[in-house]
Amino acid sequence: MASPPLKFYAWLSIAAALATLTLKGLAWLLTGSVGLLSDALESVVNLAGAVMALAMLTVAERPADEGHAFGHGKAEYFSSGFEGLLILLAAATIAIAAVERLLHPQQLEQIGLGLMVSVSASLINLVVGRILLLAGRRRRSITLEADAHHLLTDVWTSAGVILGVAGVAATGWLWLDPLLALLVASNIVWTAWRLLQRTTSGLMDGSLPQEQYALVLTILDRYRAQGIDYHALRTRESGARRFISLHVLVPGEWSIDRAHQLAENIERDIRQTLPHTSVFTHLEPLDDPASQDDINLDR
């Protein structure tokens, strides 16, 4: 059975965001809790992020063309970066509302009904977040992974808010509600920071993760044992696709056909180990001193 297109998961995220926004907004109106208000505001971020994800996945799935020979995969980083900035904006809004409520406490109403509604919204986020996370890892989509992590963070955030509101109901300590809202703001700032770090790395052509880089070295060292060498190994990610380039040094007496076949084998082994990888090799003679002078990026 064919996997659904990535945009299917973006639409699923949009539907979940609309449902949870409605439920959490209702919970806030029922109780007047600033903690539940903060939870509802984060759902607004979820919705905006899901819409942006849909737009960027539409761009990223376009095939390579004359103007974008390496494809459009980097469009996914704009989605994760945009969502990270929205999370920071939501955190600031939550903090302002929480400080205001600390200074001017307010009794909560219909707490039981409001918490039931909020729990229902959290269950939706939990299920959809797990679906998006599995799909994102399987399909190597940073957009889906970012959206999933945000939804799952939202679940833990909601759990904290629910405990805070329940604590107010049990103790009468009104300051618990805004205090939990401030903790929520701190938590989602951390989520935003991690998203923006990963986005920046992708846009700056960061190397492959260490474990993937190690797999490439293992393959190359296996060939090095056969009497060849390599250098100028460079790697980067662009959304779901990887790019690897290196210089392969072979004995000068080898025929072009033999050297080319070796390069083909190296490229094949790397692609089989790391799917969705474009591998570029450059052949050089081992015994030519000039082969050692072209390691720098400008060469």
Short mmCIF file of C-alpha atoms in Angstrom, two decimals:
data_model
loop_
_atom_site.label_atom_id
_atom_site.label_comp_id
_atom_site.label_asym_id
_atom_site.label_seq_id
_atom_site.Cartn_x
_atom_site.Cartn_y
_atom_site.Cartn_z
CA MET A 1 0.00 0.00 0.00
CA ALA A 2 1.43 3.40 -1.02
CA SER A 3 2.12 5.91 1.73
CA PRO A 4 -0.04 9.05 1.79
CA PRO A 5 1.61 12.18 0.36
CA LEU A 6 3.28 14.47 2.88
CA LYS A 7 0.58 17.09 2.33
CA PHE A 8 -1.98 14.64 3.73
CA TYR A 9 -0.24 14.90 7.11
CA ALA A 10 -0.21 18.69 6.88
CA TRP A 11 -3.98 18.67 6.34
CA LEU A 12 -4.33 16.29 9.29
CA SER A 13 -2.34 18.73 11.42
CA ILE A 14 -4.56 21.62 10.31
CA ALA A 15 -7.70 19.66 11.23
CA ALA A 16 -6.24 18.80 14.65
CA ALA A 17 -5.24 22.42 15.27
CA LEU A 18 -8.74 23.66 14.45
CA ALA A 19 -10.34 21.05 16.70
CA THR A 20 -8.03 21.67 19.66
CA LEU A 21 -8.25 25.45 19.27
CA THR A 22 -12.04 25.23 19.46
CA LEU A 23 -11.99 22.90 22.48
CA LYS A 24 -9.32 24.81 24.41
CA GLY A 25 -10.98 28.13 23.66
CA LEU A 26 -14.21 26.70 25.06
CA ALA A 27 -12.36 25.47 28.16
CA TRP A 28 -10.94 28.95 28.74
CA LEU A 29 -14.36 30.61 28.31
CA LEU A 30 -15.89 28.16 30.77
CA THR A 31 -13.25 28.59 33.48
CA GLY A 32 -11.60 31.98 32.94
CA SER A 33 -8.23 30.27 33.55
CA VAL A 34 -5.21 32.12 32.17
CA GLY A 35 -3.43 28.76 32.07
CA LEU A 36 -6.08 27.38 29.74
CA LEU A 37 -5.92 30.63 27.76
CA SER A 38 -2.18 30.05 27.27
CA ASP A 39 -2.96 26.54 26.09
CA ALA A 40 -5.48 27.90 23.58
CA LEU A 41 -2.99 30.47 22.29
CA GLU A 42 -0.47 27.72 21.61
CA SER A 43 -3.12 26.02 19.47
CA VAL A 44 -3.25 29.20 17.38
CA VAL A 45 0.49 28.70 16.80
CA ASN A 46 -0.16 25.07 15.90
CA LEU A 47 -2.70 26.16 13.29
CA ALA A 48 -0.41 28.80 11.77
CA GLY A 49 2.48 26.33 11.73
CA ALA A 50 0.35 23.64 10.07
CA VAL A 51 -0.78 26.06 7.33
CA MET A 52 2.83 27.10 6.74
CA ALA A 53 3.84 23.42 6.67
CA LEU A 54 1.28 22.72 3.97
CA ALA A 55 2.57 25.61 1.86
CA MET A 56 6.24 24.63 2.21
CA LEU A 57 5.63 20.92 1.62
CA THR A 58 3.88 21.92 -1.61
CA VAL A 59 7.03 23.79 -2.66
CA ALA A 60 9.46 21.11 -1.40
CA GLU A 61 7.85 18.32 -3.42
CA ARG A 62 8.50 20.09 -6.71
CA PRO A 63 11.10 18.28 -8.83
CA ALA A 64 14.47 19.81 -9.59
CA ASP A 65 14.37 22.31 -12.44
CA GLU A 66 16.71 24.58 -14.35
CA GLY A 67 16.62 27.24 -11.65
CA HIS A 68 16.88 24.79 -8.73
CA ALA A 69 19.13 21.95 -9.85
CA PHE A 70 19.37 20.54 -6.31
CA GLY A 71 15.61 20.47 -5.82
CA HIS A 72 13.36 22.51 -3.53
CA GLY A 73 13.86 20.58 -0.28
CA LYS A 74 15.16 23.55 1.69
CA ALA A 75 11.68 25.07 1.62
CA GLU A 76 10.91 22.85 4.61
CA TYR A 77 13.31 24.86 6.77
CA PHE A 78 11.22 27.99 6.23
CA SER A 79 8.27 26.15 7.75
CA SER A 80 10.16 25.02 10.87
CA GLY A 81 11.72 28.47 11.28
CA PHE A 82 8.36 30.19 10.92
CA GLU A 83 6.83 27.88 13.51
CA GLY A 84 9.71 28.56 15.89
CA LEU A 85 9.14 32.32 15.65
CA LEU A 86 5.41 31.88 16.20
CA ILE A 87 6.12 29.84 19.32
CA LEU A 88 8.26 32.67 20.70
CA LEU A 89 5.44 35.14 20.01
CA ALA A 90 2.95 32.89 21.80
CA ALA A 91 5.31 32.56 24.78
CA ALA A 92 5.54 36.35 25.12
CA THR A 93 1.73 36.68 24.96
CA ILE A 94 1.30 33.95 27.59
CA ALA A 95 3.84 35.55 29.92
CA ILE A 96 2.14 38.96 29.70
CA ALA A 97 -1.27 37.44 30.46
CA ALA A 98 0.16 35.41 33.36
CA VAL A 99 1.85 38.40 35.01
CA GLU A 100 -1.38 40.37 34.69
CA ARG A 101 -3.30 37.55 36.42
CA LEU A 102 -0.67 37.29 39.18
CA LEU A 103 -1.17 40.98 39.90
CA HIS A 104 -4.97 40.72 39.65
CA PRO A 105 -6.11 37.20 40.73
CA GLN A 106 -9.49 35.97 39.50
CA GLN A 107 -11.73 33.14 40.67
CA LEU A 108 -12.11 30.23 38.23
CA GLU A 109 -15.51 28.88 37.18
CA GLN A 110 -16.89 25.52 35.95
CA ILE A 111 -13.49 23.95 36.46
CA GLY A 112 -14.63 20.33 36.08
CA LEU A 113 -16.30 20.87 32.71
CA GLY A 114 -13.45 23.05 31.46
CA LEU A 115 -10.85 20.41 32.34
CA MET A 116 -12.84 17.67 30.57
CA VAL A 117 -12.88 19.75 27.40
CA SER A 118 -9.15 20.47 27.69
CA VAL A 119 -8.30 16.78 28.20
CA SER A 120 -10.24 15.92 25.01
CA ALA A 121 -8.16 18.45 23.08
CA SER A 122 -4.92 17.01 24.48
CA LEU A 123 -5.87 13.50 23.39
CA ILE A 124 -6.35 14.77 19.83
CA ASN A 125 -2.88 16.35 19.89
CA LEU A 126 -1.33 13.19 21.31
CA VAL A 127 -2.73 10.93 18.58
CA VAL A 128 -2.00 13.31 15.69
CA GLY A 129 1.45 14.19 17.08
CA ARG A 130 2.48 10.52 17.16
CA ILE A 131 1.22 9.99 13.61
CA LEU A 132 3.16 13.01 12.33
CA LEU A 133 6.33 12.05 14.21
CA LEU A 134 6.39 8.53 12.77
CA ALA A 135 5.66 9.83 9.27
CA GLY A 136 8.28 12.58 9.57
CA ARG A 137 11.02 10.16 10.65
CA ARG A 138 10.07 7.59 8.04
CA ARG A 139 9.90 10.16 5.23
CA ARG A 140 12.77 12.38 6.52
CA SER A 141 10.62 15.52 6.67
CA ILE A 142 11.81 18.18 9.15
CA THR A 143 8.49 19.97 8.62
CA LEU A 144 6.44 17.03 9.88
CA GLU A 145 8.89 16.33 12.70
CA ALA A 146 8.79 19.96 13.84
CA ASP A 147 5.01 19.97 13.75
CA ALA A 148 4.89 16.65 15.63
CA HIS A 149 7.29 17.75 18.36
CA HIS A 150 5.27 20.91 18.83
CA LEU A 151 2.03 18.96 19.17
CA LEU A 152 3.59 16.52 21.65
CA THR A 153 5.08 19.40 23.63
CA ASP A 154 1.60 20.88 23.66
CA VAL A 155 0.34 17.66 25.26
CA TRP A 156 2.78 17.96 28.17
CA THR A 157 2.06 21.68 28.40
CA SER A 158 -1.66 20.96 28.63
CA ALA A 159 -1.02 18.34 31.30
CA GLY A 160 0.80 20.95 33.40
CA VAL A 161 -1.97 23.50 32.93
CA ILE A 162 -4.65 20.96 33.80
CA LEU A 163 -2.78 20.06 37.00
CA GLY A 164 -2.49 23.75 37.85
CA VAL A 165 -6.19 24.42 37.36
CA ALA A 166 -7.05 21.28 39.32
CA GLY A 167 -4.70 22.50 42.05
CA VAL A 168 -6.56 25.81 42.22
CA ALA A 169 -9.83 23.93 42.58
CA ALA A 170 -8.40 21.75 45.37
CA THR A 171 -6.52 24.42 47.36
CA GLY A 172 -8.05 27.76 46.41
CA TRP A 173 -4.55 29.11 45.65
CA LEU A 174 -5.30 31.37 42.69
CA TRP A 175 -1.60 32.05 42.05
CA LEU A 176 -1.10 28.45 40.88
CA ASP A 177 -2.90 29.16 37.60
CA PRO A 178 -0.71 32.06 36.36
CA LEU A 179 2.41 30.37 37.74
CA LEU A 180 1.73 27.33 35.57
CA ALA A 181 1.14 29.66 32.62
CA LEU A 182 4.62 31.14 33.12
CA LEU A 183 6.10 27.64 33.21
CA VAL A 184 4.25 26.88 29.97
CA ALA A 185 5.80 29.97 28.38
CA SER A 186 9.29 28.85 29.46
CA ASN A 187 8.72 25.36 28.09
CA ILE A 188 7.62 26.48 24.65
CA VAL A 189 10.53 28.93 24.42
CA TRP A 190 12.82 25.89 24.73
CA THR A 191 10.85 24.15 21.97
CA ALA A 192 11.24 27.22 19.75
CA TRP A 193 14.98 27.38 20.42
CA ARG A 194 15.51 23.77 19.33
CA LEU A 195 13.44 24.28 16.18
CA LEU A 196 15.34 27.42 15.23
CA GLN A 197 18.70 25.72 15.85
CA ARG A 198 17.83 22.88 13.49
CA THR A 199 16.42 25.31 10.92
CA THR A 200 19.58 27.43 11.01
CA SER A 201 21.76 24.34 10.58
CA GLY A 202 19.79 23.29 7.49
CA LEU A 203 19.85 26.72 5.89
CA MET A 204 23.59 27.01 6.61
CA ASP A 205 24.31 23.65 4.91
CA GLY A 206 25.16 21.87 8.15
CA SER A 207 26.84 18.46 7.85
CA LEU A 208 24.99 15.19 8.25
CA PRO A 209 24.30 14.06 11.83
CA GLN A 210 27.31 12.37 13.43
CA GLU A 211 25.86 8.86 13.25
CA GLN A 212 25.14 9.18 9.51
CA TYR A 213 28.56 10.69 8.86
CA ALA A 214 30.11 7.73 10.67
CA LEU A 215 28.27 5.32 8.35
CA VAL A 216 29.79 7.06 5.33
CA LEU A 217 33.28 6.81 6.85
CA THR A 218 32.78 3.10 7.50
CA ILE A 219 31.98 2.50 3.82
CA LEU A 220 34.93 4.58 2.59
CA ASP A 221 37.40 2.96 4.98
CA ARG A 222 36.33 -0.44 3.69
CA TYR A 223 37.39 0.64 0.18
CA ARG A 224 40.56 2.28 1.50
CA ALA A 225 41.67 -1.19 2.62
CA GLN A 226 41.66 -2.14 -1.10
CA GLY A 227 44.51 0.26 -1.89
CA ILE A 228 42.67 3.49 -2.72
CA ASP A 229 42.25 6.69 -0.71
CA TYR A 230 39.82 9.61 -0.41
CA HIS A 231 39.67 13.17 0.88
CA ALA A 232 37.61 16.39 0.61
CA LEU A 233 34.57 14.59 2.04
CA ARG A 234 31.71 17.07 2.35
CA THR A 235 28.12 16.41 3.42
CA ARG A 236 24.96 18.44 3.84
CA GLU A 237 21.20 18.06 4.18
CA SER A 238 18.47 19.78 2.21
CA GLY A 239 15.12 18.84 3.69
CA ALA A 240 14.61 15.13 3.10
CA ARG A 241 17.59 14.81 0.74
CA ARG A 242 21.28 14.39 1.56
CA PHE A 243 24.23 15.49 -0.56
CA ILE A 244 27.71 13.95 -0.30
CA SER A 245 30.80 14.80 -2.34
CA LEU A 246 34.36 13.46 -2.13
CA HIS A 247 37.55 12.92 -4.10
CA VAL A 248 38.53 9.29 -4.74
CA LEU A 249 42.25 8.67 -5.23
CA VAL A 250 43.24 5.55 -7.22
CA PRO A 251 46.58 4.18 -8.49
CA GLY A 252 47.72 6.08 -11.56
CA GLU A 253 48.11 2.91 -13.64
CA TRP A 254 44.42 2.02 -13.32
CA SER A 255 42.32 2.28 -16.44
CA ILE A 256 39.52 4.85 -16.59
CA ASP A 257 37.02 2.01 -16.75
CA ARG A 258 38.32 0.36 -13.58
CA ALA A 259 38.46 3.64 -11.64
CA HIS A 260 34.98 4.60 -12.81
CA GLN A 261 33.58 1.24 -11.71
CA LEU A 262 35.10 1.73 -8.27
CA ALA A 263 33.49 5.17 -7.99
CA GLU A 264 30.14 3.68 -9.06
CA ASN A 265 30.43 1.01 -6.36
CA ILE A 266 31.22 3.58 -3.68
CA GLU A 267 28.26 5.74 -4.69
CA ARG A 268 25.96 2.71 -4.76
CA ASP A 269 26.98 1.55 -1.28
CA ILE A 270 26.44 5.01 0.21
CA ARG A 271 23.00 5.36 -1.41
CA GLN A 272 21.96 1.93 -0.20
CA THR A 273 23.01 2.79 3.35
CA LEU A 274 21.54 6.30 3.28
CA PRO A 275 18.53 6.48 0.91
CA HIS A 276 17.60 9.78 -0.76
CA THR A 277 21.28 10.72 -1.06
CA SER A 278 22.99 12.31 -4.04
CA VAL A 279 26.68 11.28 -4.17
CA PHE A 280 29.28 13.11 -6.26
CA THR A 281 32.77 11.61 -6.71
CA HIS A 282 35.85 13.08 -8.35
CA LEU A 283 38.62 10.69 -9.46
CA GLU A 284 42.31 11.55 -8.98
CA PRO A 285 45.63 9.63 -9.29
CA LEU A 286 47.22 8.66 -5.99
CA ASP A 287 50.77 9.43 -7.13
CA ASP A 288 50.13 12.94 -8.50
CA PRO A 289 51.15 15.66 -5.97
CA ALA A 290 48.46 17.94 -7.40
CA SER A 291 45.87 15.54 -6.03
CA GLN A 292 46.78 16.69 -2.51
CA ASP A 293 46.43 20.38 -3.36
CA ASP A 294 42.70 20.48 -4.05
CA ILE A 295 41.24 19.69 -0.63
CA ASN A 296 40.24 23.29 0.15
CA LEU A 297 36.73 24.46 -0.67
CA ASP A 298 37.91 26.87 -3.37
CA ARG A 299 39.42 23.96 -5.31
#
